[in-house]
């Protein structure tokens, strides 16, 4: 049973370009979460998605950032017109759909975005 | 607005001794707490959790204690091993926000042989 898969592991973009980060959840998991870790900080929640639905995007910057989790395929976090301040590690996590909320989320290895 | 705080950025412990990592929270809506361990260049790995209806949960060398009145939890590792050296994150979630986790800033544990 493969874990949460994120790709690419490392991504370098020039200022103004677009960054696309992909996340395939664990098999059987239908809830996906994206977190960002800036240097020397903890993980900050960005967005929570289920298939074809954004459940909570309270942590997403208002501009340039978007996320989707289509019916087929991985979840995508898109950052348009990247700036140096977007340089961070972006982690995806997934959890099963269950009536019991007391389940832990499993994290991928992250994508390290560097904006030059 | 830091709802989950880990006030010690680092902790150094001798192998075989007890490691105690602390975490404080401010939001009384939190009802489930988790500890994650993270190595450099890897994603967080779930370690142990506790529901707000309990005050202690134990799993092998790891025990988490919850003091609801003080809004404080701690992770005890005993005996500590060099392989435990990593960054430990405390996280919390509330019943009305699905699986969204609020993380502390992390504590870097170094276990010296």
mmCIF file of C-alpha atoms in Angstrom:
data_model
loop_
_atom_site.group_PDB
_atom_site.id
_atom_site.type_symbol
_atom_site.label_atom_id
_atom_site.label_comp_id
_atom_site.label_asym_id
_atom_site.label_seq_id
_atom_site.Cartn_x
_atom_site.Cartn_y
_atom_site.Cartn_z
ATOM 1 C CA UNK A 1 0.000 0.000 0.000
ATOM 2 C CA UNK A 2 1.880 3.011 -1.282
ATOM 3 C CA UNK A 3 1.984 6.064 0.902
ATOM 4 C CA UNK A 4 1.140 9.620 -0.055
ATOM 5 C CA UNK A 5 3.077 10.441 -3.195
ATOM 6 C CA UNK A 6 4.154 13.958 -4.019
ATOM 7 C CA UNK A 7 5.966 15.113 -7.087
ATOM 8 C CA UNK A 8 8.206 16.650 -7.931
ATOM 9 C CA UNK A 9 10.365 16.433 -4.811
ATOM 10 C CA UNK A 10 12.239 19.552 -5.815
ATOM 11 C CA UNK A 11 11.038 22.335 -8.074
ATOM 12 C CA UNK A 12 12.916 25.433 -9.155
ATOM 13 C CA UNK A 13 11.019 28.265 -10.758
ATOM 14 C CA UNK A 14 11.957 31.769 -11.841
ATOM 15 C CA UNK A 15 9.947 34.663 -10.516
ATOM 16 C CA UNK A 16 6.746 35.070 -12.500
ATOM 17 C CA UNK A 17 6.509 31.443 -13.605
ATOM 18 C CA UNK A 18 3.861 28.960 -12.530
ATOM 19 C CA UNK A 19 4.453 26.099 -10.110
ATOM 20 C CA UNK A 20 2.331 22.938 -10.120
ATOM 21 C CA UNK A 21 2.638 20.542 -7.235
ATOM 22 C CA UNK A 22 0.990 17.136 -7.393
ATOM 23 C CA UNK A 23 -0.237 14.833 -4.662
ATOM 24 C CA UNK A 24 -1.626 11.325 -4.932
ATOM 25 C CA UNK A 25 -3.275 10.281 -1.661
ATOM 26 C CA UNK A 26 -2.969 6.882 -0.075
ATOM 27 C CA UNK A 27 -5.191 4.216 -1.573
ATOM 28 C CA UNK A 28 -8.663 4.463 -0.132
ATOM 29 C CA UNK A 29 -8.188 8.022 1.135
ATOM 30 C CA UNK A 30 -10.527 10.658 -0.209
ATOM 31 C CA UNK A 31 -9.498 13.618 1.958
ATOM 32 C CA UNK A 32 -6.463 15.682 0.980
ATOM 33 C CA UNK A 33 -4.814 18.529 2.864
ATOM 34 C CA UNK A 34 -2.038 20.883 1.780
ATOM 35 C CA UNK A 35 0.366 22.494 4.246
ATOM 36 C CA UNK A 36 3.261 24.890 3.774
ATOM 37 C CA UNK A 37 6.400 25.044 5.864
ATOM 38 C CA UNK A 38 8.427 28.216 5.570
ATOM 39 C CA UNK A 39 12.055 28.129 6.739
ATOM 40 C CA UNK A 40 12.369 27.905 10.540
ATOM 41 C CA UNK A 41 8.604 27.625 10.991
ATOM 42 C CA UNK A 42 5.999 24.953 11.635
ATOM 43 C CA UNK A 43 3.536 23.626 9.108
ATOM 44 C CA UNK A 44 0.690 25.972 8.205
ATOM 45 C CA UNK A 45 -2.615 24.661 6.927
ATOM 46 C CA UNK A 46 -3.540 25.859 3.444
ATOM 47 C CA UNK A 47 -6.492 23.919 2.067
ATOM 48 C CA UNK A 48 -8.645 20.836 2.645
ATOM 49 C CA UNK A 49 -10.224 19.039 -0.304
ATOM 50 C CA UNK A 50 -12.364 16.058 -1.036
ATOM 51 C CA UNK A 51 -12.950 14.703 -4.522
ATOM 52 C CA UNK A 52 -14.175 17.608 -6.673
ATOM 53 C CA UNK A 53 -14.836 19.782 -3.612
ATOM 54 C CA UNK A 54 -12.919 22.392 -1.675
ATOM 55 C CA UNK A 55 -13.983 21.985 1.943
ATOM 56 C CA UNK A 56 -11.828 24.592 3.680
ATOM 57 C CA UNK A 57 -9.464 27.038 1.983
ATOM 58 C CA UNK A 58 -9.056 29.379 4.926
ATOM 59 C CA UNK A 59 -5.264 29.072 4.832
ATOM 60 C CA UNK A 60 -4.812 29.817 1.142
ATOM 61 C CA UNK A 61 -3.414 33.197 0.130
ATOM 62 C CA UNK A 62 -6.132 35.181 -1.599
ATOM 63 C CA UNK A 63 -4.261 35.578 -4.858
ATOM 64 C CA UNK A 64 -2.137 33.372 -7.117
ATOM 65 C CA UNK A 65 -2.831 30.130 -5.217
ATOM 66 C CA UNK A 66 -5.412 27.535 -6.173
ATOM 67 C CA UNK A 67 -6.005 23.864 -5.478
ATOM 68 C CA UNK A 68 -8.081 21.109 -6.962
ATOM 69 C CA UNK A 69 -8.755 17.431 -6.400
ATOM 70 C CA UNK A 70 -10.455 16.105 -9.518
ATOM 71 C CA UNK A 71 -12.545 12.973 -9.751
ATOM 72 C CA UNK A 72 -9.666 11.251 -11.497
ATOM 73 C CA UNK A 73 -6.005 11.928 -10.891
ATOM 74 C CA UNK A 74 -3.941 13.628 -8.238
ATOM 75 C CA UNK A 75 -4.624 16.748 -6.266
ATOM 76 C CA UNK A 76 -2.873 19.805 -7.705
ATOM 77 C CA UNK A 77 -1.664 22.880 -5.865
ATOM 78 C CA UNK A 78 -1.010 25.659 -8.357
ATOM 79 C CA UNK A 79 0.926 28.815 -7.665
ATOM 80 C CA UNK A 80 0.818 31.413 -10.417
ATOM 81 C CA UNK A 81 3.408 34.148 -10.916
ATOM 82 C CA UNK A 82 5.647 32.843 -8.155
ATOM 83 C CA UNK A 83 7.632 35.227 -5.974
ATOM 84 C CA UNK A 84 10.664 34.566 -3.765
ATOM 85 C CA UNK A 85 8.443 34.450 -0.679
ATOM 86 C CA UNK A 86 6.730 31.347 -2.078
ATOM 87 C CA UNK A 87 9.938 29.365 -1.545
ATOM 88 C CA UNK A 88 9.010 26.727 1.015
ATOM 89 C CA UNK A 89 8.332 23.045 1.535
ATOM 90 C CA UNK A 90 4.790 22.093 0.565
ATOM 91 C CA UNK A 91 3.368 18.990 2.170
ATOM 92 C CA UNK A 92 0.307 17.035 1.220
ATOM 93 C CA UNK A 93 -1.523 14.769 3.638
ATOM 94 C CA UNK A 94 -4.418 12.385 3.201
ATOM 95 C CA UNK A 95 -6.883 10.659 5.463
ATOM 96 C CA UNK A 96 -9.691 8.182 4.935
ATOM 97 C CA UNK A 97 -13.316 9.162 4.700
ATOM 98 C CA UNK A 98 -14.707 7.968 7.954
ATOM 99 C CA UNK A 99 -17.305 9.058 10.415
ATOM 100 C CA UNK A 100 -14.640 8.877 13.082
ATOM 101 C CA UNK A 101 -12.689 12.086 12.992
ATOM 102 C CA UNK A 102 -10.058 10.656 15.284
ATOM 103 C CA UNK A 103 -7.830 9.459 12.526
ATOM 104 C CA UNK A 104 -4.400 10.718 11.799
ATOM 105 C CA UNK A 105 -3.393 12.169 8.470
ATOM 106 C CA UNK A 106 -0.504 10.613 6.569
ATOM 107 C CA UNK A 107 1.969 12.973 4.974
ATOM 108 C CA UNK A 108 3.922 12.823 1.768
ATOM 109 C CA UNK A 109 7.615 13.665 1.561
ATOM 110 C CA UNK A 110 6.922 17.160 0.362
ATOM 111 C CA UNK A 111 7.866 19.333 -2.585
ATOM 112 C CA UNK A 112 10.591 21.856 -1.990
ATOM 113 C CA UNK A 113 9.914 24.893 -4.109
ATOM 114 C CA UNK A 114 12.733 27.319 -4.746
ATOM 115 C CA UNK A 115 11.992 30.568 -6.540
ATOM 116 C CA UNK A 116 15.035 32.215 -8.088
ATOM 117 C CA UNK B 1 -2.451 34.059 16.225
ATOM 118 C CA UNK B 2 -0.468 30.998 17.325
ATOM 119 C CA UNK B 3 -3.086 28.596 18.660
ATOM 120 C CA UNK B 4 -0.580 25.804 19.293
ATOM 121 C CA UNK B 5 2.763 26.707 20.827
ATOM 122 C CA UNK B 6 5.933 24.796 21.421
ATOM 123 C CA UNK B 7 8.077 27.203 23.376
ATOM 124 C CA UNK B 8 11.286 25.197 23.311
ATOM 125 C CA UNK B 9 12.886 25.274 19.869
ATOM 126 C CA UNK B 10 15.431 22.654 20.902
ATOM 127 C CA UNK B 11 16.126 20.019 23.527
ATOM 128 C CA UNK B 12 19.237 17.961 24.154
ATOM 129 C CA UNK B 13 19.075 14.724 26.142
ATOM 130 C CA UNK B 14 21.489 11.935 26.985
ATOM 131 C CA UNK B 15 20.785 8.498 25.560
ATOM 132 C CA UNK B 16 18.781 6.376 28.002
ATOM 133 C CA UNK B 17 17.281 9.372 29.786
ATOM 134 C CA UNK B 18 13.762 10.728 29.484
ATOM 135 C CA UNK B 19 12.875 13.349 26.869
ATOM 136 C CA UNK B 20 9.941 15.622 27.672
ATOM 137 C CA UNK B 21 8.541 17.801 24.929
ATOM 138 C CA UNK B 22 5.903 20.359 25.798
ATOM 139 C CA UNK B 23 3.030 21.946 23.935
ATOM 140 C CA UNK B 24 0.447 24.565 24.907
ATOM 141 C CA UNK B 25 -2.751 25.492 23.124
ATOM 142 C CA UNK B 26 -5.256 28.303 23.404
ATOM 143 C CA UNK B 27 -8.323 27.087 21.527
ATOM 144 C CA UNK B 28 -10.746 25.256 23.827
ATOM 145 C CA UNK B 29 -12.490 23.797 20.759
ATOM 146 C CA UNK B 30 -9.553 21.461 20.137
ATOM 147 C CA UNK B 31 -10.551 17.935 21.025
ATOM 148 C CA UNK B 32 -7.847 15.769 19.477
ATOM 149 C CA UNK B 33 -4.095 16.139 19.708
ATOM 150 C CA UNK B 34 -1.293 14.485 17.793
ATOM 151 C CA UNK B 35 2.473 14.340 17.800
ATOM 152 C CA UNK B 36 4.434 14.049 14.584
ATOM 153 C CA UNK B 37 8.119 13.375 14.126
ATOM 154 C CA UNK B 38 10.022 14.850 11.213
ATOM 155 C CA UNK B 39 13.457 14.151 9.815
ATOM 156 C CA UNK B 40 15.138 16.666 7.483
ATOM 157 C CA UNK B 41 13.903 16.535 3.886
ATOM 158 C CA UNK B 42 11.097 14.151 4.790
ATOM 159 C CA UNK B 43 7.427 14.514 5.589
ATOM 160 C CA UNK B 44 6.052 14.360 9.144
ATOM 161 C CA UNK B 45 5.399 10.876 10.484
ATOM 162 C CA UNK B 46 2.560 10.251 12.909
ATOM 163 C CA UNK B 47 3.762 9.195 16.342
ATOM 164 C CA UNK B 48 0.954 9.170 18.893
ATOM 165 C CA UNK B 49 -2.349 10.896 19.595
ATOM 166 C CA UNK B 50 -4.781 11.588 22.403
ATOM 167 C CA UNK B 51 -8.439 12.464 22.587
ATOM 168 C CA UNK B 52 -9.585 15.232 24.902
ATOM 169 C CA UNK B 53 -11.609 12.712 26.902
ATOM 170 C CA UNK B 54 -8.388 11.090 28.080
ATOM 171 C CA UNK B 55 -5.452 12.382 30.065
ATOM 172 C CA UNK B 56 -2.849 9.813 29.048
ATOM 173 C CA UNK B 57 -2.038 7.575 26.118
ATOM 174 C CA UNK B 58 0.912 5.234 25.960
ATOM 175 C CA UNK B 59 2.547 3.418 23.052
ATOM 176 C CA UNK B 60 5.807 1.666 23.821
ATOM 177 C CA UNK B 61 8.454 4.226 24.728
ATOM 178 C CA UNK B 62 6.112 7.126 23.949
ATOM 179 C CA UNK B 63 3.512 8.557 26.316
ATOM 180 C CA UNK B 64 1.398 11.647 25.771
ATOM 181 C CA UNK B 65 -0.162 13.467 28.716
ATOM 182 C CA UNK B 66 -3.006 15.952 28.407
ATOM 183 C CA UNK B 67 -3.946 18.549 31.015
ATOM 184 C CA UNK B 68 -7.129 20.152 29.702
ATOM 185 C CA UNK B 69 -7.496 22.689 32.475
ATOM 186 C CA UNK B 70 -4.016 24.009 31.752
ATOM 187 C CA UNK B 71 -4.392 23.555 27.977
ATOM 188 C CA UNK B 72 -1.094 21.736 28.004
ATOM 189 C CA UNK B 73 0.180 18.465 26.640
ATOM 190 C CA UNK B 74 3.523 16.761 26.764
ATOM 191 C CA UNK B 75 5.265 13.903 25.027
ATOM 192 C CA UNK B 76 7.529 11.663 27.089
ATOM 193 C CA UNK B 77 10.076 9.418 25.433
ATOM 194 C CA UNK B 78 11.773 6.923 27.680
ATOM 195 C CA UNK B 79 14.373 5.673 27.281
ATOM 196 C CA UNK B 80 15.580 8.131 24.634
ATOM 197 C CA UNK B 81 17.616 6.742 21.760
ATOM 198 C CA UNK B 82 19.890 8.483 19.237
ATOM 199 C CA UNK B 83 17.426 7.524 16.478
ATOM 200 C CA UNK B 84 14.825 9.687 18.200
ATOM 201 C CA UNK B 85 16.780 12.788 17.162
ATOM 202 C CA UNK B 86 14.367 14.729 14.947
ATOM 203 C CA UNK B 87 11.960 17.654 15.017
ATOM 204 C CA UNK B 88 8.759 16.937 16.923
ATOM 205 C CA UNK B 89 5.565 18.760 16.090
ATOM 206 C CA UNK B 90 2.516 18.989 18.269
ATOM 207 C CA UNK B 91 -0.767 19.340 16.355
ATOM 208 C CA UNK B 92 -4.411 19.814 17.270
ATOM 209 C CA UNK B 93 -7.770 19.627 15.598
ATOM 210 C CA UNK B 94 -11.295 20.592 16.555
ATOM 211 C CA UNK B 95 -14.497 18.644 16.085
ATOM 212 C CA UNK B 96 -16.056 21.211 13.769
ATOM 213 C CA UNK B 97 -13.167 21.589 11.318
ATOM 214 C CA UNK B 98 -12.801 18.136 9.821
ATOM 215 C CA UNK B 99 -9.259 16.907 9.590
ATOM 216 C CA UNK B 100 -7.558 20.295 9.528
ATOM 217 C CA UNK B 101 -4.496 20.274 11.787
ATOM 218 C CA UNK B 102 -3.007 23.265 13.574
ATOM 219 C CA UNK B 103 0.692 22.740 14.206
ATOM 220 C CA UNK B 104 3.119 24.115 16.736
ATOM 221 C CA UNK B 105 6.480 25.459 15.624
ATOM 222 C CA UNK B 106 8.314 22.257 16.485
ATOM 223 C CA UNK B 107 11.018 21.226 18.955
ATOM 224 C CA UNK B 108 14.285 19.810 17.691
ATOM 225 C CA UNK B 109 15.323 16.896 19.887
ATOM 226 C CA UNK B 110 18.922 15.790 19.964
ATOM 227 C CA UNK B 111 19.700 12.547 21.793
ATOM 228 C CA UNK B 112 23.423 12.183 22.471
ATOM 229 C CA UNK B 113 25.078 8.789 22.867
#
